[in-house]
Backbone as numpy.savetxt, mean C-alpha at the origin, in Angstrom:
# Nx Ny Nz CAx CAy CAz Cx Cy Cz
5.34 12.56 4.39 4.71 11.49 3.63 5.73 10.39 3.40
5.27 9.16 3.54 6.11 7.98 3.30 5.65 7.32 2.01
6.62 6.89 1.20 6.31 6.31 -0.10 7.06 5.00 -0.27
6.34 3.99 -0.75 6.93 2.70 -1.09 6.53 2.35 -2.51
7.48 1.95 -3.31 7.21 1.47 -4.67 7.65 0.02 -4.75
6.76 -0.82 -5.27 7.08 -2.25 -5.43 6.74 -2.69 -6.85
7.45 -3.70 -7.32 7.08 -4.33 -8.59 5.76 -5.06 -8.39
5.03 -5.25 -9.45 3.73 -5.92 -9.38 3.89 -7.42 -9.22
4.33 -7.79 -8.04 4.57 -9.18 -7.67 4.02 -9.36 -6.26
3.05 -10.25 -6.09 2.41 -10.41 -4.78 3.39 -10.85 -3.68
4.52 -11.40 -4.06 5.51 -11.77 -3.04 6.11 -10.52 -2.38
5.90 -9.36 -2.97 6.40 -8.10 -2.42 5.50 -7.55 -1.31
4.39 -8.24 -1.02 3.50 -7.78 0.04 4.19 -7.76 1.40
5.23 -8.58 1.56 5.99 -8.56 2.82 6.66 -7.20 3.00
7.04 -6.55 1.91 7.62 -5.21 1.99 6.58 -4.19 2.44
5.35 -4.38 2.00 4.25 -3.50 2.42 4.03 -3.65 3.91
4.07 -4.88 4.40 3.89 -5.14 5.83 4.98 -4.46 6.66
6.23 -4.57 6.23 7.34 -3.91 6.94 7.21 -2.39 6.88
6.83 -1.89 5.73 6.63 -0.46 5.53 5.58 0.07 6.50
4.46 -0.63 6.61 3.41 -0.20 7.52 3.87 -0.28 8.98
4.63 -1.31 9.31 5.18 -1.42 10.67 6.05 -0.23 11.01
6.89 0.18 10.05 7.73 1.36 10.24 6.87 2.60 10.48
5.82 2.78 9.70 4.95 3.94 9.83 4.27 3.95 11.21
3.79 2.79 11.64 3.17 2.71 12.97 4.17 3.07 14.05
5.39 2.56 13.96 6.40 2.85 14.96 6.78 4.34 14.96
7.03 4.89 13.80 7.46 6.29 13.69 6.40 7.29 14.15
5.14 6.91 14.01 4.05 7.82 14.35 3.35 7.44 15.66
3.92 6.47 16.37 3.38 6.02 17.65 1.89 5.69 17.56
1.51 4.96 16.52 0.12 4.56 16.33 -0.12 3.28 17.11
-1.23 3.23 17.82 -1.58 2.07 18.63 -1.63 0.82 17.75
-0.91 -0.21 18.19 -0.80 -1.45 17.42 -2.14 -2.19 17.26
-3.13 -1.83 18.06 -4.42 -2.51 17.93 -5.08 -2.23 16.57
-4.62 -1.19 15.88 -5.17 -0.85 14.57 -4.38 -1.46 13.41
-3.21 -2.01 13.71 -2.29 -2.46 12.66 -2.93 -3.45 11.69
-3.54 -4.52 12.19 -4.07 -5.57 11.31 -5.19 -5.04 10.41
-6.01 -4.16 10.94 -7.10 -3.58 10.13 -6.55 -2.74 8.99
-5.57 -1.91 9.32 -4.97 -1.04 8.30 -4.21 -1.89 7.28
-3.47 -2.88 7.75 -2.73 -3.76 6.85 -3.67 -4.48 5.89
-4.80 -4.96 6.38 -5.76 -5.64 5.52 -6.25 -4.71 4.41
-6.60 -3.49 4.76 -7.10 -2.53 3.76 -6.03 -2.22 2.72
-4.83 -1.93 3.18 -3.75 -1.59 2.25 -3.39 -2.80 1.38
-3.32 -3.98 1.97 -2.99 -5.19 1.21 -4.01 -5.44 0.11
-5.29 -5.28 0.42 -6.34 -5.48 -0.58 -6.18 -4.49 -1.73
-5.90 -3.23 -1.39 -5.73 -2.21 -2.43 -4.51 -2.51 -3.29
-3.43 -2.95 -2.68 -2.20 -3.26 -3.42 -2.42 -4.49 -4.31
-3.08 -5.51 -3.80 -3.36 -6.70 -4.61 -4.23 -6.32 -5.81
-5.24 -5.48 -5.60 -6.07 -5.02 -6.72 -5.24 -4.27 -7.75
-4.31 -3.43 -7.28 -3.44 -2.71 -8.20 -2.58 -3.65 -9.02
-2.04 -4.65 -8.35 -1.18 -5.63 -9.03 -1.97 -6.44 -10.05
-3.11 -6.99 -9.61 -3.89 -7.89 -10.47 -4.68 -7.16 -11.55
-5.44 -6.17 -11.15 -6.37 -5.53 -12.08 -5.78 -4.32 -12.80
-4.98 -3.54 -12.09 -4.38 -2.36 -12.70 -3.19 -2.71 -13.57
-2.22 -3.39 -12.98 -0.98 -3.70 -13.69 -0.99 -5.06 -14.36
-2.09 -5.79 -14.26 -2.25 -7.09 -14.94 -1.11 -8.06 -14.64
-0.62 -8.04 -13.39 0.46 -8.92 -12.92 1.76 -8.76 -13.72
1.95 -7.62 -14.33 3.17 -7.32 -15.09 4.23 -6.84 -14.10
5.23 -7.69 -13.82 6.24 -7.35 -12.82 7.11 -6.16 -13.22
7.00 -5.74 -14.47 7.75 -4.56 -14.90 7.02 -3.26 -14.56
5.78 -3.38 -14.10 5.00 -2.21 -13.69 5.06 -2.06 -12.18
4.92 -0.83 -11.72 5.09 -0.48 -10.31 3.75 -0.18 -9.66
3.62 -0.61 -8.41 2.52 -0.18 -7.54 3.15 0.75 -6.50
2.55 1.91 -6.32 3.08 2.91 -5.39 2.11 3.09 -4.23
2.66 3.05 -3.02 1.87 3.24 -1.82 2.38 4.49 -1.12
1.49 5.46 -0.91 1.83 6.69 -0.21 1.00 6.75 1.07
1.67 7.01 2.19 0.98 7.09 3.47 1.36 8.39 4.16
0.33 9.10 4.61 0.51 10.34 5.33 -0.30 10.23 6.62
0.32 10.54 7.75 -0.34 10.43 9.04 -0.35 11.77 9.76
-1.42 11.99 10.51 -1.43 13.08 11.47 -1.96 12.49 12.79
-2.29 13.32 13.71 -2.68 12.84 15.03 -3.92 11.95 15.00
-4.83 12.19 14.04 -6.10 11.48 14.04 -6.38 10.65 12.79
-5.52 10.74 11.78 -5.82 10.09 10.50 -4.61 9.39 9.91
-4.90 8.33 9.17 -3.91 7.68 8.31 -4.50 7.76 6.91
-3.85 8.52 6.04 -4.30 8.64 4.66 -3.40 7.79 3.77
-4.03 6.94 2.97 -3.29 6.02 2.12 -3.74 6.20 0.68
-2.76 6.24 -0.22 -3.03 6.32 -1.66 -2.26 5.19 -2.33
-2.95 4.38 -3.10 -2.31 3.30 -3.83 -2.53 3.56 -5.32
-1.43 3.61 -6.07 -1.51 3.85 -7.51 -0.84 2.72 -8.26
-1.32 2.50 -9.48 -0.69 1.52 -10.36 -0.45 2.18 -11.71
0.13 1.42 -12.63 0.43 1.93 -13.96 -0.54 1.39 -15.02
-1.69 0.96 -14.55 -2.71 0.44 -15.46 -3.38 1.53 -16.27
-4.23 1.11 -17.18 -4.91 2.03 -18.07 -6.10 2.71 -17.41
-6.54 2.25 -16.27 -7.69 2.82 -15.61 -8.98 2.36 -16.25
-10.08 2.99 -15.88 -11.38 2.61 -16.42 -12.31 3.82 -16.37
-13.33 3.76 -17.18 -14.31 4.83 -17.26 -15.45 4.52 -16.31
-15.63 5.36 -15.29 -16.72 5.14 -14.34 -18.06 5.25 -15.00
């Protein structure tokens, strides 16, 4: 499993992009999927920063990625209070 932690600052999205590039390279994932996966992860991270952590740069957004031959599993967590479904 690969883990990246960033401060809740949208300028840190470039680190997410590099992180995903590393994961694609290390797992020999076809680059034709890169932009789609990056879009999904970026949206989740932006939501964590804006809605979860309320743009508080002292709070962390954590991205965990686990890959196998057929799947890329991504978990994005923030330090927000959450919500009642």
